[in-house]
Amino acid sequence: MSKYWSSLVSKLQPYVPGEQPKMANLVKLNTNENPFGPSPKVIEAIQSELNDNLRLYPDPEGLALKESIANYYGVKARQVFVGNGSDEVLAHIFQGLLKHDKPILFPDVTYSFYPVYCGLYQIESNVIPLTDSFEINPDDYKQANGGIIFPNPNAPTGRYLGLEHVEDILNANPDSVVVVDEAYVDFGGETAITLVDKYPNLLVSQTLSKARSLAGLRVGFAVGNEELIEALNRVKDSFNSYPLDRLALVGAIAAFEDRDWFEKSRQGVISERERVTAELESLGFEVLPSKANFVFARHPEHAGADLAAKLREQGVIVRHFNKPRISDFLRITIGTAEQNNALIKGLASI
Ligand code: PMP
């Protein structure tokens, strides 16, 4: 007789994160981390928090961090939700806010965690194809739905949807929660956080993993209407009383305070992205216009899987998705100038 947990294991299709190889000498351009590292003020803040207070629970509200995010974006602390990386924030959103009696909408080429959450929380979805140029068409998001989610810029395409089009989607769906996942917004997009007071149905999620270079600390947040945030707090409080540990709280606050570091880091990524794009194009690649810390590129004469395998032989790891529509492409994280040179040299030799 089959055991119930065997069927559970076969039913759940978890998210598969990009590889974190142990070999230090690899040029790692596969998981969209920031090569410039966190602000030294973040390290200092964490070091000074390594004291006897670790025996005490952290603030169950994470209020000091919410205040610093609220102050940064000009909203109220009650409009901010924090969690262990935006993956966790999104999990709470899917579980508590997107579970309706109609299917939720998201693009066909997008962040692979969305279908995973749908499977876990048993949420119906209706997957909307991107246009031929891999863009989100707001007109396609005008059908009955239980909520909408898309990354902006989108992942893994890097394509950005202007805020006027985000507003089209919000206006067409006043009764649905519209979640804009802005993991990569600081690399050239404009945040929709400026719209949260205008649209009570808007929820914007962000992360400190990318432009603030803190993927290892696991801090994400969402900003929206106070009622939506209160609903999220209730989902979170039914799961874990403490959104973040003491080290993550002080580190994240320091990251928001060091605006100079943030500015230098994101500008460094943007200028390398433009250089890498031009170099790839001169090697014959088609590169989608990107506002993220990665580019999505394909070559007319080489299969994506082959290119990824050959780069790996040369010690450069990039991401290849064996999925319909995008199997020709490589998703290449923007690294330091030296890492990017290794990538270009590797591709030029293929
Ligand atoms: N959203 C998108 C679109 C992403 O690509 C990622 C990174 N994998 C995340 C959310 C999650 O980031 P984190 O959990 O590190 O905040």
PDB file of N, CA and C and ligand atoms in Angstrom, residues 15 31-32 83-90 110-114 117 150-156 181-184 205-210 214-216 218-221 294 319 331, ligand 1:
ATOM      1  N   TYR A  15      11.055  24.519  -6.059  1.00  0.00           N
ATOM      2  CA  TYR A  15      11.926  25.409  -6.831  1.00  0.00           C
ATOM      3  C   TYR A  15      13.346  24.856  -6.761  1.00  0.00           C
ATOM      4  N   THR A  31      23.652  33.209 -10.606  1.00  0.00           N
ATOM      5  CA  THR A  31      22.513  33.386  -9.682  1.00  0.00           C
ATOM      6  C   THR A  31      22.237  34.859  -9.336  1.00  0.00           C
ATOM      7  N   ASN A  32      22.658  35.751 -10.204  1.00  0.00           N
ATOM      8  CA  ASN A  32      22.309  37.174 -10.066  1.00  0.00           C
ATOM      9  C   ASN A  32      22.688  37.786  -8.722  1.00  0.00           C
ATOM     10  N   GLY A  83      10.487  40.221   5.669  1.00  0.00           N
ATOM     11  CA  GLY A  83      10.604  38.760   5.774  1.00  0.00           C
ATOM     12  C   GLY A  83      11.982  38.276   5.352  1.00  0.00           C
ATOM     13  N   ASN A  84      12.184  36.968   5.513  1.00  0.00           N
ATOM     14  CA  ASN A  84      13.469  36.319   5.192  1.00  0.00           C
ATOM     15  C   ASN A  84      13.658  36.168   3.691  1.00  0.00           C
ATOM     16  N   GLY A  85      14.077  37.237   3.058  1.00  0.00           N
ATOM     17  CA  GLY A  85      14.229  37.197   1.608  1.00  0.00           C
ATOM     18  C   GLY A  85      12.872  37.429   0.974  1.00  0.00           C
ATOM     19  N   SER A  86      12.871  37.927  -0.278  1.00  0.00           N
ATOM     20  CA  SER A  86      11.549  38.156  -0.868  1.00  0.00           C
ATOM     21  C   SER A  86      10.877  36.838  -1.218  1.00  0.00           C
ATOM     22  N   ASP A  87      11.634  35.748  -1.319  1.00  0.00           N
ATOM     23  CA  ASP A  87      10.977  34.453  -1.537  1.00  0.00           C
ATOM     24  C   ASP A  87       9.964  34.165  -0.422  1.00  0.00           C
ATOM     25  N   GLU A  88      10.355  34.458   0.825  1.00  0.00           N
ATOM     26  CA  GLU A  88       9.433  34.199   1.927  1.00  0.00           C
ATOM     27  C   GLU A  88       8.268  35.191   1.913  1.00  0.00           C
ATOM     28  N   VAL A  89       8.588  36.452   1.613  1.00  0.00           N
ATOM     29  CA  VAL A  89       7.527  37.463   1.518  1.00  0.00           C
ATOM     30  C   VAL A  89       6.501  37.018   0.456  1.00  0.00           C
ATOM     31  N   LEU A  90       7.022  36.551  -0.689  1.00  0.00           N
ATOM     32  CA  LEU A  90       6.130  36.103  -1.769  1.00  0.00           C
ATOM     33  C   LEU A  90       5.319  34.880  -1.341  1.00  0.00           C
ATOM     34  N   THR A 110       8.832  33.693 -16.684  1.00  0.00           N
ATOM     35  CA  THR A 110       8.947  34.518 -15.480  1.00  0.00           C
ATOM     36  C   THR A 110       9.678  33.763 -14.384  1.00  0.00           C
ATOM     37  N   TYR A 111       9.625  34.306 -13.181  1.00  0.00           N
ATOM     38  CA  TYR A 111      10.330  33.714 -12.045  1.00  0.00           C
ATOM     39  C   TYR A 111       9.722  32.344 -11.720  1.00  0.00           C
ATOM     40  N   SER A 112      10.569  31.310 -11.701  1.00  0.00           N
ATOM     41  CA  SER A 112      10.030  29.945 -11.582  1.00  0.00           C
ATOM     42  C   SER A 112       9.450  29.610 -10.213  1.00  0.00           C
ATOM     43  N   PHE A 113       9.597  30.532  -9.254  1.00  0.00           N
ATOM     44  CA  PHE A 113       8.983  30.228  -7.957  1.00  0.00           C
ATOM     45  C   PHE A 113       7.451  30.369  -8.003  1.00  0.00           C
ATOM     46  N   TYR A 114       6.911  31.181  -8.929  1.00  0.00           N
ATOM     47  CA  TYR A 114       5.455  31.414  -8.900  1.00  0.00           C
ATOM     48  C   TYR A 114       4.665  30.107  -9.104  1.00  0.00           C
ATOM     49  N   TYR A 117       4.795  28.009  -5.870  1.00  0.00           N
ATOM     50  CA  TYR A 117       3.865  28.419  -4.805  1.00  0.00           C
ATOM     51  C   TYR A 117       2.431  28.030  -5.162  1.00  0.00           C
ATOM     52  N   PHE A 150       3.855  39.786 -11.342  1.00  0.00           N
ATOM     53  CA  PHE A 150       4.927  39.751 -12.348  1.00  0.00           C
ATOM     54  C   PHE A 150       6.135  40.481 -11.785  1.00  0.00           C
ATOM     55  N   PRO A 151       7.339  40.034 -12.189  1.00  0.00           N
ATOM     56  CA  PRO A 151       8.520  40.771 -11.775  1.00  0.00           C
ATOM     57  C   PRO A 151       8.714  41.967 -12.712  1.00  0.00           C
ATOM     58  N   ASN A 152       9.204  43.071 -12.172  1.00  0.00           N
ATOM     59  CA  ASN A 152       9.496  44.237 -13.005  1.00  0.00           C
ATOM     60  C   ASN A 152      10.790  44.878 -12.519  1.00  0.00           C
ATOM     61  N   PRO A 153      11.881  44.781 -13.278  1.00  0.00           N
ATOM     62  CA  PRO A 153      12.059  44.042 -14.526  1.00  0.00           C
ATOM     63  C   PRO A 153      11.722  42.544 -14.375  1.00  0.00           C
ATOM     64  N   ASN A 154      11.301  41.967 -15.517  1.00  0.00           N
ATOM     65  CA  ASN A 154      10.965  40.540 -15.500  1.00  0.00           C
ATOM     66  C   ASN A 154      12.243  39.701 -15.400  1.00  0.00           C
ATOM     67  N   ALA A 155      12.113  38.507 -14.857  1.00  0.00           N
ATOM     68  CA  ALA A 155      13.221  37.558 -14.804  1.00  0.00           C
ATOM     69  C   ALA A 155      12.738  36.280 -15.472  1.00  0.00           C
ATOM     70  N   PRO A 156      13.539  35.634 -16.307  1.00  0.00           N
ATOM     71  CA  PRO A 156      14.936  35.939 -16.589  1.00  0.00           C
ATOM     72  C   PRO A 156      15.148  36.833 -17.819  1.00  0.00           C
ATOM     73  N   ASP A 181       6.844  42.405  -8.387  1.00  0.00           N
ATOM     74  CA  ASP A 181       8.039  41.840  -7.736  1.00  0.00           C
ATOM     75  C   ASP A 181       9.254  42.599  -8.278  1.00  0.00           C
ATOM     76  N   GLU A 182       9.748  43.535  -7.453  1.00  0.00           N
ATOM     77  CA  GLU A 182      10.814  44.430  -7.918  1.00  0.00           C
ATOM     78  C   GLU A 182      12.201  44.011  -7.430  1.00  0.00           C
ATOM     79  N   ALA A 183      12.489  42.712  -7.511  1.00  0.00           N
ATOM     80  CA  ALA A 183      13.810  42.241  -7.046  1.00  0.00           C
ATOM     81  C   ALA A 183      14.949  42.996  -7.741  1.00  0.00           C
ATOM     82  N   TYR A 184      14.739  43.377  -9.021  1.00  0.00           N
ATOM     83  CA  TYR A 184      15.847  43.947  -9.819  1.00  0.00           C
ATOM     84  C   TYR A 184      15.636  45.417 -10.166  1.00  0.00           C
ATOM     85  N   SER A 205       6.956  44.089  -3.942  1.00  0.00           N
ATOM     86  CA  SER A 205       7.932  43.375  -3.115  1.00  0.00           C
ATOM     87  C   SER A 205       9.335  43.680  -3.611  1.00  0.00           C
ATOM     88  N   GLN A 206      10.263  43.743  -2.682  1.00  0.00           N
ATOM     89  CA  GLN A 206      11.668  44.014  -3.019  1.00  0.00           C
ATOM     90  C   GLN A 206      12.577  43.159  -2.151  1.00  0.00           C
ATOM     91  N   THR A 207      13.862  43.208  -2.474  1.00  0.00           N
ATOM     92  CA  THR A 207      14.842  42.387  -1.763  1.00  0.00           C
ATOM     93  C   THR A 207      16.124  43.177  -1.515  1.00  0.00           C
ATOM     94  N   LEU A 208      16.877  42.763  -0.502  1.00  0.00           N
ATOM     95  CA  LEU A 208      18.210  43.352  -0.299  1.00  0.00           C
ATOM     96  C   LEU A 208      19.286  42.456  -0.922  1.00  0.00           C
ATOM     97  N   SER A 209      18.843  41.402  -1.634  1.00  0.00           N
ATOM     98  CA  SER A 209      19.802  40.430  -2.180  1.00  0.00           C
ATOM     99  C   SER A 209      20.562  40.933  -3.398  1.00  0.00           C
ATOM    100  N   LYS A 210      20.029  41.925  -4.091  1.00  0.00           N
ATOM    101  CA  LYS A 210      20.595  42.278  -5.407  1.00  0.00           C
ATOM    102  C   LYS A 210      21.383  43.584  -5.315  1.00  0.00           C
ATOM    103  N   LEU A 214      23.143  41.582  -0.458  1.00  0.00           N
ATOM    104  CA  LEU A 214      23.014  40.840   0.808  1.00  0.00           C
ATOM    105  C   LEU A 214      22.206  39.559   0.636  1.00  0.00           C
ATOM    106  N   ALA A 215      22.454  38.834  -0.455  1.00  0.00           N
ATOM    107  CA  ALA A 215      21.684  37.602  -0.699  1.00  0.00           C
ATOM    108  C   ALA A 215      21.836  36.624   0.468  1.00  0.00           C
ATOM    109  N   GLY A 216      23.030  36.624   1.101  1.00  0.00           N
ATOM    110  CA  GLY A 216      23.273  35.677   2.195  1.00  0.00           C
ATOM    111  C   GLY A 216      22.576  36.039   3.490  1.00  0.00           C
ATOM    112  N   ARG A 218      19.380  37.221   3.709  1.00  0.00           N
ATOM    113  CA  ARG A 218      17.969  36.875   3.525  1.00  0.00           C
ATOM    114  C   ARG A 218      17.026  37.946   4.084  1.00  0.00           C
ATOM    115  N   VAL A 219      16.972  39.068   3.393  1.00  0.00           N
ATOM    116  CA  VAL A 219      16.024  40.117   3.785  1.00  0.00           C
ATOM    117  C   VAL A 219      15.231  40.589   2.566  1.00  0.00           C
ATOM    118  N   GLY A 220      13.928  40.530   2.682  1.00  0.00           N
ATOM    119  CA  GLY A 220      13.048  41.063   1.644  1.00  0.00           C
ATOM    120  C   GLY A 220      11.944  41.856   2.318  1.00  0.00           C
ATOM    121  N   PHE A 221      11.191  42.626   1.532  1.00  0.00           N
ATOM    122  CA  PHE A 221      10.103  43.390   2.133  1.00  0.00           C
ATOM    123  C   PHE A 221       9.020  43.661   1.091  1.00  0.00           C
ATOM    124  N   PHE A 294      21.489  41.326 -14.888  1.00  0.00           N
ATOM    125  CA  PHE A 294      21.820  40.192 -15.757  1.00  0.00           C
ATOM    126  C   PHE A 294      21.366  40.539 -17.165  1.00  0.00           C
ATOM    127  N   ARG A 319      23.529  30.719 -16.375  1.00  0.00           N
ATOM    128  CA  ARG A 319      22.295  29.925 -16.194  1.00  0.00           C
ATOM    129  C   ARG A 319      21.644  29.648 -17.541  1.00  0.00           C
ATOM    130  N   ARG A 331      21.169  33.132 -19.422  1.00  0.00           N
ATOM    131  CA  ARG A 331      20.998  34.266 -18.512  1.00  0.00           C
ATOM    132  C   ARG A 331      22.338  34.497 -17.820  1.00  0.00           C
TER     133      ARG A 331
HETATM  134  N1  PMP B   1      11.940  37.601  -7.291  1.00  0.00           N
HETATM  135  C1  PMP B   1      12.676  37.391  -8.368  1.00  0.00           C
HETATM  136  C2  PMP B   1      12.130  37.787  -9.700  1.00  0.00           C
HETATM  137  C3  PMP B   1      13.949  36.803  -8.264  1.00  0.00           C
HETATM  138  O1  PMP B   1      14.681  36.551  -9.369  1.00  0.00           O
HETATM  139  C4  PMP B   1      14.446  36.470  -6.993  1.00  0.00           C
HETATM  140  C5  PMP B   1      15.840  35.889  -6.837  1.00  0.00           C
HETATM  141  N2  PMP B   1      15.979  34.573  -7.108  1.00  0.00           N
HETATM  142  C6  PMP B   1      13.615  36.679  -5.893  1.00  0.00           C
HETATM  143  C7  PMP B   1      12.373  37.265  -6.066  1.00  0.00           C
HETATM  144  C8  PMP B   1      13.995  36.239  -4.516  1.00  0.00           C
HETATM  145  O2  PMP B   1      15.043  36.914  -3.952  1.00  0.00           O
HETATM  146  P1  PMP B   1      15.386  36.802  -2.420  1.00  0.00           P
HETATM  147  O3  PMP B   1      14.588  35.663  -1.826  1.00  0.00           O
HETATM  148  O4  PMP B   1      16.847  36.589  -2.361  1.00  0.00           O
HETATM  149  O5  PMP B   1      14.961  38.110  -1.817  1.00  0.00           O
END
